[in-house]
XYZ file of C-alpha atoms in Angstrom:
566
model
C -2.778 -10.242 38.136
C -6.516 -10.621 37.580
C -8.288 -8.654 34.865
C -10.341 -6.871 37.530
C -7.205 -5.795 39.385
C -5.662 -4.633 36.132
C -8.697 -2.489 35.310
C -8.566 -0.904 38.758
C -5.051 0.338 37.982
C -5.890 1.469 34.453
C -4.245 4.887 34.795
C -2.021 4.055 37.739
C 1.598 3.091 38.223
C 3.059 -0.364 38.650
C 4.036 -1.428 42.132
C 7.413 -0.317 43.420
C 10.065 -2.453 45.015
C 9.507 -5.338 42.590
C 12.693 -7.413 42.143
C 14.413 -6.573 38.873
C 13.844 -9.045 36.036
C 15.945 -9.006 32.871
C 14.088 -8.672 29.574
C 16.067 -11.568 28.106
C 14.978 -13.782 30.999
C 11.379 -12.600 30.832
C 11.013 -13.477 27.136
C 12.962 -16.726 27.354
C 10.793 -19.554 26.067
C 7.761 -17.297 25.524
C 5.280 -17.959 22.737
C 3.661 -14.943 21.066
C 0.897 -14.603 18.506
C 1.828 -11.594 16.347
C -0.295 -9.777 13.778
C 1.008 -7.178 11.331
C 4.307 -8.903 10.558
C 4.134 -7.850 6.904
C 4.067 -4.145 7.842
C 6.973 -1.727 8.319
C 7.054 -1.879 12.122
C 6.090 -5.557 12.311
C 9.023 -6.717 10.190
C 11.537 -4.696 12.189
C 10.175 -5.815 15.562
C 10.080 -9.531 14.707
C 13.610 -9.318 13.288
C 14.732 -7.441 16.415
C 13.297 -10.165 18.684
C 14.816 -13.063 16.748
C 18.196 -11.343 16.580
C 18.462 -9.989 20.135
C 16.525 -12.657 22.028
C 17.745 -16.005 20.674
C 16.087 -17.878 23.541
C 12.591 -16.588 22.818
C 10.246 -19.527 22.392
C 8.144 -19.162 19.274
C 6.444 -16.493 17.176
C 3.189 -17.495 15.535
C 2.595 -14.997 12.731
C -0.977 -14.361 11.643
C -0.806 -13.276 7.997
C -3.431 -12.716 5.308
C -3.103 -14.771 2.171
C -3.410 -13.198 -1.248
C -4.992 -14.415 -4.443
C -1.618 -15.430 -5.860
C 0.306 -16.009 -2.636
C -0.742 -17.809 0.525
C 0.354 -16.724 3.998
C 3.310 -19.110 4.208
C 4.607 -17.940 0.826
C 4.332 -14.280 1.897
C 6.314 -14.917 5.064
C 8.909 -16.979 3.214
C 9.372 -14.209 0.635
C 9.878 -11.642 3.401
C 12.520 -13.801 5.074
C 14.255 -14.268 1.740
C 14.047 -10.796 0.229
C 12.965 -8.024 2.609
C 15.773 -5.599 3.523
C 14.317 -5.529 7.051
C 15.533 -9.092 7.591
C 19.084 -8.543 6.365
C 20.559 -8.949 9.872
C 19.140 -12.476 10.122
C 20.290 -13.493 6.640
C 23.766 -12.078 7.252
C 24.047 -13.603 10.719
C 22.717 -17.087 9.974
C 23.271 -17.602 6.256
C 22.181 -21.091 5.252
C 21.346 -21.799 8.911
C 18.438 -19.343 8.726
C 16.192 -22.218 7.680
C 16.869 -23.963 10.997
C 16.025 -20.770 12.900
C 12.774 -20.365 10.979
C 11.814 -23.972 11.598
C 12.496 -23.587 15.303
C 11.013 -20.150 15.969
C 8.344 -19.370 13.360
C 4.827 -20.620 12.753
C 2.403 -19.160 10.229
C -1.364 -19.087 10.483
C -3.413 -17.714 7.611
C -6.043 -15.329 8.886
C -7.429 -11.805 8.809
C -7.814 -9.587 11.864
C -11.040 -8.131 10.478
C -12.703 -11.571 10.685
C -14.103 -13.027 13.932
C -11.311 -14.636 15.986
C -8.992 -13.130 13.333
C -10.021 -15.885 10.940
C -8.452 -18.639 13.048
C -10.616 -21.773 12.882
C -12.012 -22.607 16.334
C -10.416 -26.076 16.425
C -7.038 -24.532 15.547
C -7.397 -21.841 18.197
C -8.411 -24.441 20.781
C -5.052 -26.161 20.318
C -2.990 -22.989 19.913
C -4.366 -20.817 22.730
C -3.059 -22.851 25.702
C 0.487 -22.491 24.354
C 0.397 -18.706 23.997
C 1.802 -16.212 26.501
C 0.519 -13.059 24.784
C -1.170 -11.680 21.684
C 0.666 -8.742 20.075
C -1.631 -6.874 17.702
C 0.391 -4.763 15.246
C -1.942 -5.065 12.267
C -3.852 -1.987 11.253
C -4.806 0.398 8.490
C -2.497 3.438 8.473
C -4.101 5.425 5.651
C -5.114 8.840 7.057
C -8.169 9.097 4.781
C -9.465 5.549 4.385
C -12.925 4.352 3.533
C -14.580 4.453 6.982
C -16.017 0.975 6.451
C -12.526 -0.433 6.023
C -11.084 1.681 8.849
C -13.712 0.411 11.278
C -13.423 -3.204 10.129
C -9.626 -3.293 10.345
C -8.751 -0.889 13.151
C -11.750 -1.232 15.479
C -13.292 -4.629 14.905
C -9.850 -6.069 14.156
C -8.668 -4.946 17.597
C -11.745 -6.477 19.207
C -11.140 -9.758 17.399
C -7.547 -9.759 18.671
C -8.937 -9.246 22.170
C -11.342 -12.151 21.658
C -8.345 -14.366 20.920
C -6.374 -12.981 23.876
C -9.319 -13.723 26.169
C -8.894 -17.409 25.321
C -5.229 -17.719 26.320
C -4.199 -18.448 29.925
C -2.673 -15.032 30.686
C -5.314 -12.946 28.823
C -2.465 -10.613 27.759
C -2.965 -8.324 24.784
C -0.364 -5.806 23.613
C -2.176 -3.469 21.215
C -0.250 -1.062 18.975
C -2.153 2.205 18.730
C -0.861 5.723 17.955
C -0.055 8.804 20.009
C -2.393 10.782 17.764
C -5.514 9.287 19.324
C -5.062 12.444 21.437
C -7.116 14.195 18.767
C -7.558 17.931 18.259
C -5.798 19.201 21.369
C -2.677 21.176 22.208
C -0.150 20.627 24.940
C 0.786 17.725 27.234
C -0.756 14.319 26.494
C -0.743 11.879 29.444
C -0.227 8.130 29.218
C -3.851 7.292 29.995
C -7.262 6.785 28.431
C -10.703 7.413 29.884
C -13.151 4.978 28.262
C -16.123 6.747 26.713
C -14.634 10.262 26.827
C -13.644 11.650 23.423
C -10.777 14.129 22.845
C -13.138 17.129 22.892
C -14.811 15.979 26.110
C -17.895 14.432 24.541
C -19.272 11.383 26.325
C -20.030 8.583 23.863
C -20.728 4.869 23.667
C -18.483 2.866 21.344
C -21.206 0.435 20.289
C -23.604 3.275 19.507
C -20.902 5.071 17.528
C -20.145 1.975 15.462
C -23.833 1.562 14.679
C -24.051 5.236 13.748
C -21.098 5.167 11.352
C -22.385 1.965 9.734
C -25.827 3.527 9.312
C -24.368 6.731 7.872
C -22.331 4.754 5.334
C -25.397 2.689 4.378
C -27.349 5.887 3.738
C -24.599 7.224 1.478
C -24.426 3.972 -0.485
C -28.188 3.978 -1.023
C -28.180 7.612 -2.108
C -25.333 7.079 -4.596
C -26.672 3.845 -6.058
C -24.251 1.317 -4.576
C -21.187 1.137 -2.333
C -18.754 0.520 -5.200
C -19.434 3.813 -6.957
C -16.665 6.436 -6.584
C -19.223 8.985 -5.402
C -20.278 6.578 -2.648
C -16.731 6.185 -1.375
C -16.211 9.942 -1.423
C -19.474 10.409 0.437
C -18.533 7.818 3.059
C -15.214 9.551 3.681
C -16.980 12.904 4.059
C -19.630 11.648 6.474
C -17.066 9.640 8.421
C -14.754 12.624 8.732
C -17.631 14.742 10.040
C -18.359 12.129 12.706
C -14.669 11.997 13.639
C -14.439 15.770 13.997
C -17.626 15.891 16.060
C -15.805 13.832 18.692
C -12.498 15.695 18.423
C -10.519 13.442 16.094
C -9.124 15.184 12.988
C -9.470 12.313 10.533
C -10.692 8.763 10.049
C -7.368 7.181 10.975
C -7.213 8.698 14.451
C -10.967 8.201 14.851
C -10.735 4.469 14.167
C -7.627 3.993 16.328
C -9.258 6.006 19.102
C -12.468 3.979 18.969
C -10.360 0.815 19.179
C -8.697 2.028 22.386
C -12.038 2.876 23.967
C -13.551 -0.452 22.915
C -10.624 -2.389 24.373
C -10.327 -0.352 27.572
C -13.821 -1.240 28.739
C -13.246 -4.996 28.480
C -12.696 -6.957 31.672
C -11.709 -10.256 30.043
C -8.250 -9.206 28.800
C -5.114 -7.792 30.412
C -4.560 -4.892 28.020
C -1.411 -2.878 27.397
C -1.616 -0.018 24.882
C 1.520 1.051 23.008
C 1.308 4.411 21.243
C 4.122 5.323 18.836
C 4.189 8.813 17.353
C 5.588 9.279 13.799
C 7.565 6.111 13.035
C 10.445 6.876 10.705
C 13.776 5.646 9.312
C 15.811 3.240 11.408
C 18.557 4.774 13.488
C 20.735 1.666 13.239
C 18.593 -1.491 13.053
C 18.127 -3.387 10.814
C 20.498 -0.820 9.262
C 20.750 2.962 9.047
C 17.953 4.595 7.076
C 15.658 1.617 6.507
C 12.103 2.654 5.777
C 9.180 1.175 3.918
C 6.194 2.720 2.240
C 5.145 6.340 1.996
C 4.677 7.765 5.471
C 4.485 11.218 7.019
C 8.035 12.468 6.524
C 8.480 11.392 2.900
C 6.226 14.051 1.335
C 7.434 16.591 3.894
C 11.092 16.069 2.966
C 10.254 16.083 -0.741
C 8.421 19.394 -0.458
C 10.955 20.945 1.900
C 13.748 20.090 -0.510
C 12.739 23.169 -2.474
C 9.476 22.389 -4.251
C 7.568 24.748 -1.946
C 8.620 28.151 -0.642
C 5.880 28.148 1.985
C 4.928 24.942 3.767
C 1.989 24.698 6.208
C 3.811 23.980 9.443
C 4.043 25.774 12.742
C 7.730 26.529 13.073
C 7.876 26.052 16.834
C 5.685 22.932 16.984
C 7.143 19.529 17.733
C 7.872 17.248 14.802
C 7.502 14.090 16.872
C 9.586 11.627 14.895
C 10.820 8.334 16.380
C 13.117 5.868 14.567
C 11.477 2.508 13.949
C 14.159 0.600 15.858
C 13.592 2.830 18.881
C 9.894 1.971 18.678
C 10.874 -1.717 18.549
C 12.795 -1.227 21.796
C 9.794 0.432 23.424
C 7.474 -2.367 22.316
C 9.842 -4.945 23.785
C 9.960 -3.103 27.105
C 6.163 -2.900 27.260
C 5.821 -6.583 26.381
C 8.323 -7.619 29.059
C 6.427 -5.588 31.648
C 3.167 -7.226 30.562
C 4.643 -10.703 30.799
C 5.802 -9.900 34.341
C 2.374 -8.485 35.297
C 4.010 -5.092 35.886
C 2.705 -3.282 32.834
C 1.397 0.249 32.834
C -1.870 0.821 31.004
C -0.304 2.960 28.266
C 3.227 3.359 26.907
C 3.728 6.379 24.653
C 6.765 6.154 22.382
C 7.578 9.706 21.329
C 10.485 12.150 21.263
C 9.072 15.566 22.097
C 9.127 15.435 25.882
C 12.852 14.660 26.226
C 14.507 15.536 22.887
C 12.302 18.058 21.109
C 12.634 18.408 17.331
C 10.698 21.243 15.698
C 9.406 21.721 12.164
C 11.561 24.816 11.823
C 14.627 22.733 12.668
C 13.576 20.097 10.139
C 13.296 22.762 7.421
C 16.679 24.233 8.318
C 18.409 20.853 8.217
C 16.699 19.896 4.963
C 17.752 23.197 3.381
C 21.308 22.633 4.601
C 21.288 19.161 3.069
C 20.134 20.657 -0.246
C 22.868 23.295 -0.158
C 25.372 20.503 0.370
C 24.219 18.967 -2.907
C 21.237 16.761 -2.052
C 18.165 16.766 -4.271
C 15.417 14.145 -4.338
C 16.133 11.263 -6.669
C 14.513 11.320 -10.090
C 14.443 15.088 -10.628
C 15.446 16.652 -13.920
C 18.705 18.591 -14.459
C 16.723 21.863 -14.517
C 15.029 21.015 -11.219
C 18.400 20.014 -9.787
C 19.867 23.406 -10.674
C 16.899 25.323 -9.266
C 16.648 23.416 -5.992
C 20.151 24.319 -4.865
C 19.031 27.978 -4.804
C 15.653 27.544 -3.087
C 14.878 27.292 0.624
C 11.493 26.488 2.140
C 10.033 28.338 5.108
C 7.130 27.600 7.403
C 3.726 29.152 6.827
C 2.600 31.226 9.791
C -0.168 29.701 11.876
C -3.518 31.016 10.676
C -2.170 32.205 7.320
C -3.811 31.324 4.014
C -2.700 27.779 3.254
C -3.716 28.157 -0.392
C -0.219 29.492 -1.133
C 1.145 25.961 -0.955
C 3.453 25.383 -3.953
C 1.634 27.970 -6.102
C 4.601 28.828 -8.277
C 5.497 25.209 -8.943
C 1.925 24.284 -9.799
C 1.320 27.335 -11.981
C 4.595 26.964 -13.860
C 4.096 23.250 -14.374
C 0.597 23.692 -15.769
C 1.679 26.556 -18.044
C 4.590 24.591 -19.486
C 2.472 21.477 -19.889
C -0.263 23.359 -21.751
C 2.295 25.188 -23.906
C 3.977 21.947 -24.936
C 0.628 20.342 -25.678
C -0.090 23.112 -28.207
C 3.264 22.684 -29.947
C 2.891 21.703 -33.606
C 6.062 20.882 -35.516
C 4.251 21.422 -38.796
C 4.243 25.168 -38.070
C 8.048 25.320 -37.876
C 9.898 27.119 -40.714
C 10.036 25.221 -43.997
C 13.842 25.223 -43.821
C 13.737 22.604 -41.038
C 13.817 19.101 -42.465
C 11.151 16.512 -41.670
C 13.406 14.291 -39.537
C 14.264 17.173 -37.207
C 10.594 18.174 -37.016
C 9.673 14.644 -35.928
C 12.458 14.629 -33.339
C 11.326 17.926 -31.832
C 7.679 16.866 -31.856
C 8.560 13.635 -30.020
C 10.683 15.443 -27.429
C 8.041 18.065 -26.758
C 5.403 15.361 -26.436
C 7.606 13.481 -23.963
C 8.179 16.676 -21.967
C 4.442 17.326 -21.913
C 3.782 13.860 -20.481
C 6.428 14.347 -17.793
C 5.009 17.732 -16.856
C 1.550 16.215 -16.614
C 2.906 13.602 -14.191
C 4.587 16.375 -12.206
C 1.321 18.323 -12.081
C -0.518 15.248 -10.798
C 2.233 14.657 -8.247
C 1.996 18.219 -6.958
C -1.766 17.852 -6.642
C -1.255 14.606 -4.729
C 1.281 16.258 -2.438
C -1.115 19.105 -1.696
C -3.802 16.577 -0.808
C -1.309 14.923 1.543
C -0.633 18.269 3.188
C -4.343 18.647 3.807
C -4.424 15.245 5.494
C -1.287 15.913 7.564
C -2.373 19.438 8.522
C -3.571 18.638 12.072
C -0.259 16.987 12.940
C 2.123 19.507 11.420
C 0.239 22.813 11.580
C -2.827 22.928 13.780
C -1.690 21.344 17.047
C 1.475 21.127 19.116
C 1.483 17.795 20.912
C 3.749 16.949 23.854
C 3.428 13.240 24.575
C 4.521 12.024 27.995
C 6.902 9.022 27.829
C 7.511 8.538 31.549
C 6.603 4.853 31.564
C 9.118 3.587 29.017
C 11.822 5.829 30.480
C 11.168 4.592 34.016
C 11.446 0.973 32.895
C 14.660 1.727 31.014
C 16.157 3.176 34.194
C 15.638 -0.207 35.879
C 17.628 -2.119 33.252
C 21.243 -3.088 33.831
C 23.903 -1.601 31.564
C 23.957 -4.478 29.064
C 20.197 -4.614 28.638
C 19.955 -0.839 28.459
C 22.281 -0.912 25.460
C 20.249 -3.659 23.801
C 16.672 -2.733 24.718
C 16.629 0.635 26.477
C 14.706 3.714 25.360
C 17.475 5.899 23.952
C 15.788 8.944 22.376
C 17.654 11.313 24.690
C 20.937 10.450 22.942
C 19.671 11.086 19.403
C 21.572 13.863 17.582
C 18.895 15.351 15.338
C 21.332 16.994 12.912
C 23.105 13.707 12.263
C 19.898 11.690 12.184
C 17.987 14.026 9.866
C 20.769 14.828 7.407
C 22.712 11.567 7.353
C 20.036 8.948 8.062
C 16.471 10.200 7.565
C 16.823 12.126 4.292
C 19.043 9.535 2.540
C 16.804 6.756 3.862
C 13.640 8.396 2.567
C 15.331 9.137 -0.740
C 16.170 5.469 -1.240
C 13.167 3.700 0.260
C 10.189 6.092 0.133
C 10.500 8.996 -2.303
C 10.600 6.772 -5.422
C 7.021 5.789 -4.554
C 5.964 9.421 -4.986
C 7.009 9.140 -8.609
C 5.272 5.830 -9.161
C 8.471 3.779 -9.087
C 8.988 0.493 -7.265
C 11.549 0.021 -4.517
C 13.386 -3.250 -5.186
C 13.774 -6.014 -2.642
C 17.165 -7.490 -1.834
C 18.708 -10.018 -4.168
C 17.089 -13.410 -3.804
C 18.109 -15.510 -0.827
C 17.042 -19.150 -1.016
C 15.712 -19.995 2.415
C 15.523 -23.734 1.891
C 16.832 -24.778 -1.496
C 14.261 -25.474 -4.172
C 10.838 -23.803 -3.819
C 9.133 -26.946 -2.424
C 11.733 -27.181 0.342
C 11.398 -23.498 1.120
C 7.622 -23.818 1.274
C 7.876 -26.777 3.649
C 10.137 -24.801 5.968
C 7.281 -22.581 7.089
C 4.384 -24.415 8.722
C 0.956 -23.431 7.502
C -0.819 -23.688 10.850
C 0.326 -24.275 14.373
C -1.438 -27.453 15.438
C -0.697 -29.680 12.461
C 2.976 -29.195 11.678
C 5.160 -32.273 11.209
C 7.964 -32.285 13.759
C 10.569 -32.602 11.029
C 9.368 -29.260 9.637
C 9.763 -27.402 12.887
C 6.515 -28.276 14.629
C 6.172 -29.122 18.283
C 6.698 -32.796 19.058
């Protein structure tokens, strides 16, 4: 299908009566350029493809290098140690090296650079071999520096499109978010109108990008340089004001929304937008409960486990959570449609329209889990005893949100300040010096822990402020007709492997037995400043030099014996 024909059907439906094509056949032998592999969703999706579609052609992974680790080393470490890739390590064992050599290429680049940092001579040799560009990379911080948000989420998307425009099919699958809907209530269609913001304001993307750049420059000049903390704070404030003026609640949704509008107006790419809602713990793949990083539900579960009596949520509003492996299924469906030139313009991957889960239900199930003995990992014995007798409730819409965790914050500060004033020298003379020193040390240690708790509570409250539009202010209902319609066309075997299956999700089982334990293991430790360990080391290719050679550094210059094309 030509780009012009695709644009004419931007909000329309795919043609009916098209002969059924199996996803496994559609992706057989296909070559994809994938960004964002190192992220939570990217790891799961790439693993899902390699595991469920053994006849897929090749995945060229565009990965940023680091100061102490180049792109190939990063990818190798993920294959060796990331829990997300357990299914491949368990399935292939020592043969995983052969799979990597056959299916994986690595190119070092950065989506925020022109042509994603791919040298022109490299791209000239790579592009003719590609069937699609899948752009998963992005900044997911809800309150980022607007300069970084624009560079990564907006210009990064445009650079991915520039690469897609150079491949034969022009296909670009861009991962966005359902929350580009902005500050609205009610049904959200699977469509986008270029140049029309969520609050109905007409705008030009190029003019908006110039305006936000100019506003940030003015802040930097006023504060004496862009690296000053006051300059960053000022940029966030001015950027947030611009976002809200167009109907986006924060800089994350603003930047993702601008990216959609910038891409939708292009006539040199065949664009498919994929919008997940809140991506959470895996339902079953790569294994139950897998999560990575600190996302929306982690702080919510931590607070709802008893640390707050009143939480700022609308009880009846939809908590639109989708397991990451379900999102991987939806992405695969959208990609298959794109490769068959049958793709819809937008695929929303959400739960609320067919299997609604409310914040009130989430609180009830979390409280039930606590009563059954669960408390977040790392809490003290006193906290453990208290939490089993505390239930959280939602804060009524429009009520004063300043009541968030007041008792916990007040008590923590009072105890911290009391312990700080403790002086063992003022204890009765009958207490010996050794005991005085012991008590002084214990009180000092308790004071430090309480200070960390106070800082954590302040951080959690800041998170609530950021999450407020999604959990309190608006009740979104995202339409998912497109992915459900495609699932209905799959045969029984492919429906089990790739079909959209949110309708069968039992929220009680998922929330209590998968989501909460998964967050407790993989996400909540990060709230307390602790690391989450990788899996035990798996040697992909023997000694480090052999492992390094197993992953080609760039597509066009790989020796055949290392997995390159002959």
